[in-house]
Amino acid sequence: MLRQPILLVSRSARFRRLVTSLPLASGLVARYVPGEHTADAVAATAELVRGGLAVTLDHLGEDTTDPGDADATVAAYRDLLSSLAAAGLAHQAEVSVKLSAIGQALPDGDRLALENARIICRAARNVGTTVTLDMEDHTTTDRTLATLRELRMDFPETGAVLQAYLHRTEADCRALAHEGSRVRLCKGAYAEPEEVAFTDRLEVDRAYVRCLKILLAGQGYPMIATHDPRMIQIAASLASRYGRAPRTYEFQMLYGVRPEEQRRLAAAGETVRVYVPYGEQWYGYLTRRLAERPQNLALFLRSLISTR
Ligand code: FDA
């Protein structure tokens, strides 16, 4: 019930100033973001890999309106990928990229984002890993999927996220359930209007299950991104119903969310990948995590009081 209001309040400049006054080390931020620098991201990856988990890393940033920032993001991914390779971690860690962080929102943004994404895909391939395109609000879905199609011509290993809450997503799942396709299925984290998205939790869950069926019955590699115990249980039984062998699909969860469940699934023989965001621009990411779990508001308020 609080999800949409929190996402709307997060657009206010005052709220943004208040939240970004929190030091990274404060309880709430540190729970979801292991640090601001490449070294922090590599250290978090090493620890997760030691615990039997795979990783995908996101250099935080979105809605870039300055071409220099887009270039800096590309440079950050290149630095990250070579650091992962130097640490011997590139085979267990891939990267997740938001096209709006590498130029999609700029003039001629589709061309720029595609060029930048190509640079990151090449750097990933050179160290033996892959890229998955994150999915942002619904106004960007068509453009992101068009960029995915272009990228896959040269880098067919590139994956993408689909959001079950969008009415269109079952059709997108069907289109992407082919051999060689990697699809990360999540519920969806943005404040979307009911013209394009299910807004009732139960309806979102039903849509998630319909999409799971399409992806698990298909020929691609489904990446099941959820912390919801019911969705995880349903996914596991559908995987067995469709005769999916281990390693032909994987579970994914966010850094700091249900870590004991991440370890439990990995110990049971499932592939589990943890999404690790890092960098200075954690505001948008953090407010979406707050909106998903309004109980976090208490932790957030405590962080504010203890830093004042
Ligand atoms: P749900 O929100 O119903 O949560 C189920 C349970 O998980 C909760 O009851 C709670 O126990 C726990 N939980 C969930 N969120 C929590 C939180 N923030 N803090 C603490 N506990 C929490 N979205 C998007 O729009 N575009 C994208 O590209 C991505 N990418 C992405 C990658 C990966 C790997 C994951 C796991 C998720 C995303 N998401 C995303 C976010 C996704 O859309 C969704 O908002 C969250 O995963 C929460 O939804 P759940 O499926 O976990 O269910």
XYZ file of C-alpha atoms and ligand atoms in Angstrom:
361
model
C 0.000 0.000 0.000
C 2.888 2.373 0.809
C 4.898 1.428 -2.259
C 3.497 3.989 -4.744
C 3.510 6.917 -2.216
C 7.143 6.220 -1.261
C 8.175 6.083 -4.921
C 6.331 9.365 -5.585
C 7.832 11.144 -2.532
C 11.279 9.967 -3.651
C 10.991 12.302 -6.673
C 11.013 15.373 -4.393
C 14.287 17.294 -4.191
C 13.881 17.800 -0.420
C 13.494 14.110 0.268
C 16.490 13.422 -1.934
C 18.633 15.930 0.023
C 17.542 14.365 3.305
C 18.323 10.812 2.213
C 21.636 11.587 0.507
C 22.799 13.304 3.698
C 23.078 9.775 5.130
C 26.638 8.486 5.152
C 27.124 5.264 3.190
C 28.111 3.529 6.396
C 24.676 4.155 7.966
C 22.720 0.965 8.643
C 20.200 1.207 5.845
C 22.511 2.148 2.977
C 25.250 -0.302 3.944
C 22.719 -3.115 4.094
C 22.028 -2.789 0.349
C 25.223 -1.233 -1.066
C 28.629 -2.681 -0.078
C 30.588 0.453 -1.042
C 31.299 3.229 -3.500
C 34.489 1.971 -5.152
C 35.571 -0.828 -7.474
C 37.636 -2.350 -4.666
C 34.501 -2.546 -2.445
C 32.583 -4.287 -5.241
C 35.406 -6.783 -5.844
C 35.742 -7.501 -2.102
C 31.966 -8.123 -1.786
C 32.102 -10.387 -4.848
C 35.014 -12.397 -3.421
C 33.133 -12.964 -0.179
C 29.936 -14.086 -1.921
C 31.866 -16.387 -4.268
C 33.630 -17.947 -1.258
C 30.143 -18.724 0.081
C 29.193 -20.611 -3.117
C 27.217 -17.785 -4.763
C 27.562 -16.194 -8.209
C 27.335 -12.410 -8.627
C 26.106 -9.705 -10.983
C 27.439 -6.188 -10.391
C 25.686 -2.889 -11.048
C 27.640 0.369 -11.123
C 24.968 2.634 -9.627
C 23.644 5.545 -11.660
C 20.619 6.204 -13.860
C 18.905 8.931 -15.902
C 22.230 10.414 -16.981
C 21.799 13.825 -18.617
C 25.485 14.581 -19.161
C 27.516 12.767 -21.854
C 30.575 12.977 -19.570
C 28.730 10.962 -16.910
C 27.828 8.310 -19.496
C 31.503 8.028 -20.476
C 32.502 7.808 -16.807
C 30.040 4.949 -16.299
C 31.498 3.028 -19.239
C 35.002 3.591 -17.816
C 33.813 2.358 -14.399
C 32.501 -0.895 -15.933
C 35.774 -1.436 -17.815
C 37.738 -0.878 -14.610
C 35.423 -3.241 -12.752
C 35.718 -5.992 -15.370
C 39.504 -5.862 -15.469
C 39.652 -5.844 -11.658
C 37.373 -8.890 -11.501
C 39.615 -10.668 -14.009
C 42.755 -9.726 -12.048
C 41.147 -11.170 -8.904
C 40.223 -14.388 -10.739
C 36.496 -13.678 -10.290
C 35.305 -12.902 -13.829
C 33.833 -16.372 -14.408
C 31.613 -16.137 -11.334
C 30.587 -12.493 -11.823
C 28.778 -10.779 -14.682
C 27.601 -7.144 -14.911
C 24.170 -5.505 -15.022
C 23.802 -2.245 -16.943
C 21.084 0.428 -16.992
C 20.913 1.985 -20.454
C 19.857 5.324 -18.926
C 23.231 5.418 -17.142
C 25.128 5.173 -20.425
C 23.255 7.738 -22.482
C 19.744 6.482 -23.377
C 18.111 9.694 -22.078
C 20.468 12.027 -24.014
C 19.812 13.403 -27.517
C 20.401 10.574 -30.001
C 20.334 8.425 -26.882
C 19.533 5.073 -28.482
C 22.612 5.213 -30.703
C 24.816 6.432 -27.846
C 23.555 3.817 -25.373
C 24.042 1.078 -27.980
C 27.622 2.171 -28.708
C 28.426 2.346 -24.999
C 26.750 -0.993 -24.295
C 28.845 -2.546 -27.076
C 32.031 -1.320 -25.370
C 30.937 -2.912 -22.089
C 29.863 -6.163 -23.799
C 33.240 -6.419 -25.537
C 35.113 -5.788 -22.271
C 32.952 -8.439 -20.569
C 33.541 -10.969 -23.307
C 37.300 -10.329 -23.225
C 37.418 -11.467 -19.606
C 34.994 -14.363 -20.129
C 31.764 -12.982 -18.740
C 28.450 -11.442 -19.831
C 26.185 -8.396 -19.551
C 22.506 -8.207 -18.594
C 20.484 -5.074 -19.386
C 18.411 -3.881 -16.431
C 14.859 -2.734 -17.191
C 13.726 0.731 -16.103
C 10.304 2.414 -16.243
C 7.807 1.353 -18.926
C 8.550 4.321 -21.209
C 11.924 2.717 -21.960
C 10.889 -0.933 -22.453
C 10.577 -0.903 -26.261
C 13.836 0.995 -26.681
C 15.698 -1.295 -24.283
C 14.448 -4.412 -26.069
C 15.404 -2.880 -29.445
C 18.920 -2.239 -28.098
C 19.031 -5.822 -26.817
C 18.217 -7.128 -30.314
C 21.012 -5.024 -31.847
C 23.517 -6.042 -29.178
C 22.700 -9.738 -29.522
C 23.758 -9.685 -33.185
C 27.385 -9.313 -32.029
C 27.035 -10.469 -28.410
C 24.303 -13.154 -28.357
C 25.164 -13.918 -24.719
C 23.644 -10.560 -23.602
C 20.664 -10.918 -21.281
C 17.766 -8.616 -20.348
C 15.320 -8.078 -17.508
C 11.546 -8.404 -17.946
C 9.098 -7.069 -15.334
C 6.106 -9.305 -14.636
C 3.922 -6.358 -13.503
C 3.693 -4.949 -17.058
C 0.685 -6.159 -19.063
C 2.938 -6.669 -22.092
C 5.436 -8.981 -20.410
C 3.875 -12.380 -21.146
C 4.236 -11.568 -24.851
C 7.823 -10.386 -24.298
C 8.596 -13.644 -22.458
C 7.267 -15.647 -25.415
C 9.408 -13.621 -27.816
C 12.522 -14.170 -25.684
C 12.075 -17.813 -24.652
C 14.291 -19.057 -27.467
C 17.588 -20.908 -27.360
C 20.574 -18.823 -26.254
C 18.360 -16.131 -24.706
C 18.983 -15.082 -21.085
C 16.008 -13.483 -19.343
C 15.968 -12.224 -15.769
C 12.354 -12.192 -14.591
C 11.509 -9.783 -11.753
C 8.202 -8.387 -10.466
C 9.098 -4.740 -11.279
C 10.176 -1.871 -9.021
C 8.879 1.398 -10.549
C 5.676 3.400 -9.910
C 3.697 2.459 -13.013
C 0.158 3.533 -14.018
C -2.579 0.899 -14.127
C -2.981 1.426 -17.890
C 0.271 -0.479 -18.395
C 0.855 -2.481 -15.222
C -0.873 -4.650 -12.632
C -0.877 -2.709 -9.374
C -2.470 -5.320 -7.106
C 0.150 -7.583 -5.448
C -1.845 -10.743 -6.091
C -2.253 -9.909 -9.757
C 1.486 -9.227 -10.037
C 2.198 -12.619 -8.442
C -0.168 -14.378 -10.861
C 1.497 -12.627 -13.786
C 4.902 -13.657 -12.418
C 3.825 -17.324 -12.391
C 2.457 -17.113 -15.957
C 5.786 -15.638 -17.117
C 7.747 -18.287 -15.182
C 5.808 -21.020 -17.005
C 6.629 -19.521 -20.403
C 10.330 -19.084 -19.621
C 10.846 -22.433 -17.897
C 8.985 -24.315 -20.642
C 11.010 -22.458 -23.298
C 14.502 -22.978 -24.676
C 16.308 -20.025 -23.053
C 18.109 -19.570 -19.742
C 15.651 -18.171 -17.146
C 17.072 -16.096 -14.300
C 14.445 -16.098 -11.559
C 14.906 -12.823 -9.684
C 12.724 -12.808 -6.587
C 12.931 -13.099 -2.799
C 9.316 -14.189 -2.527
C 9.242 -17.664 -0.879
C 6.080 -18.604 -2.799
C 7.515 -17.637 -6.181
C 10.738 -19.527 -5.369
C 8.792 -22.653 -4.430
C 6.608 -22.453 -7.545
C 9.667 -21.868 -9.767
C 11.428 -24.911 -8.288
C 8.432 -27.180 -8.896
C 7.884 -25.823 -12.419
C 11.582 -26.401 -13.186
C 11.182 -30.020 -12.176
C 7.845 -30.364 -14.050
C 9.480 -29.084 -17.270
C 12.508 -31.373 -16.778
C 14.952 -28.512 -16.282
C 18.366 -29.822 -15.191
C 20.341 -27.849 -12.593
C 22.445 -25.109 -14.272
C 19.830 -24.591 -17.022
C 18.240 -21.805 -14.948
C 19.210 -19.836 -11.853
C 17.795 -17.901 -8.906
C 18.826 -14.307 -8.294
C 18.447 -12.016 -5.276
C 19.613 -8.581 -4.235
C 22.640 -7.999 -2.016
C 21.475 -7.770 1.591
C 18.011 -9.241 1.004
C 17.339 -12.695 2.524
C 21.034 -13.723 2.570
C 20.227 -16.890 4.549
C 17.803 -17.978 1.793
C 20.498 -17.290 -0.829
C 22.855 -19.650 1.048
C 20.139 -22.249 1.658
C 19.260 -22.509 -2.050
C 22.938 -22.693 -3.051
C 23.539 -25.444 -0.476
C 20.580 -27.337 -1.973
C 22.379 -27.381 -5.336
C 20.689 -24.412 -7.041
C 22.689 -21.749 -8.888
C 22.132 -18.496 -6.983
C 23.405 -15.142 -8.212
C 23.478 -12.044 -6.005
C 22.936 -8.596 -7.537
C 25.571 -6.300 -6.019
C 25.144 -2.543 -6.595
C 28.033 -0.216 -5.804
C 28.985 3.409 -6.419
C 28.160 6.879 -5.192
C 24.767 7.268 -6.857
C 22.768 4.963 -4.603
C 19.705 7.220 -4.093
C 17.344 5.791 -6.768
C 18.296 2.217 -5.921
C 17.823 2.745 -2.187
C 14.385 4.381 -2.503
C 13.116 1.454 -4.602
C 14.313 -0.912 -1.842
C 12.533 1.269 0.753
C 9.328 1.146 -1.282
C 9.453 -2.651 -1.533
C 9.680 -3.030 2.199
C 8.065 -0.175 4.107
C 9.276 -1.780 7.381
C 12.634 -0.367 6.250
C 11.243 3.100 6.958
C 11.855 2.496 10.670
C 15.480 1.612 9.955
C 15.707 4.670 7.698
C 14.363 7.012 10.399
C 16.766 5.536 12.969
C 19.657 6.148 10.510
C 18.596 9.804 10.135
C 18.344 10.365 13.910
C 21.648 8.683 14.713
C 23.555 10.736 12.123
C 22.196 14.083 13.330
P 8.187 -9.060 -2.871
O 8.395 -7.583 -3.034
O 6.813 -9.580 -2.769
O 9.065 -9.537 -1.648
C 9.036 -10.853 -1.148
C 9.794 -10.888 0.172
O 11.174 -10.616 -0.062
C 9.380 -9.828 1.182
O 8.277 -10.245 1.947
C 10.643 -9.672 2.005
O 10.770 -10.735 2.926
C 11.715 -9.805 0.959
N 12.091 -8.500 0.390
C 11.755 -8.009 -0.833
N 12.316 -6.798 -1.041
C 13.002 -6.516 0.091
C 13.798 -5.409 0.490
N 13.994 -4.356 -0.291
N 14.368 -5.436 1.725
C 14.201 -6.511 2.540
N 13.450 -7.586 2.206
C 12.862 -7.591 1.007
N 13.229 -4.358 -10.915
C 13.087 -3.627 -12.052
O 12.065 -2.948 -12.223
N 14.059 -3.647 -13.017
C 15.180 -4.419 -12.901
O 16.031 -4.404 -13.778
C 15.338 -5.198 -11.711
N 16.420 -6.002 -11.537
C 16.451 -6.890 -10.468
C 17.473 -7.826 -10.385
C 17.448 -8.771 -9.361
C 18.523 -9.791 -9.315
C 16.395 -8.759 -8.406
C 16.335 -9.786 -7.306
C 15.406 -7.814 -8.481
C 15.423 -6.857 -9.494
N 14.434 -5.884 -9.571
C 14.330 -5.128 -10.732
C 13.540 -5.617 -8.398
C 12.242 -6.386 -8.493
O 11.448 -5.883 -9.536
C 11.439 -6.282 -7.172
O 11.116 -4.948 -6.934
C 12.141 -6.850 -5.953
O 12.869 -8.004 -6.269
C 11.112 -7.229 -4.866
O 10.211 -8.177 -5.350
P 10.164 -9.717 -4.875
O 9.999 -10.558 -6.082
O 11.346 -10.039 -4.058
O 8.812 -9.859 -4.084
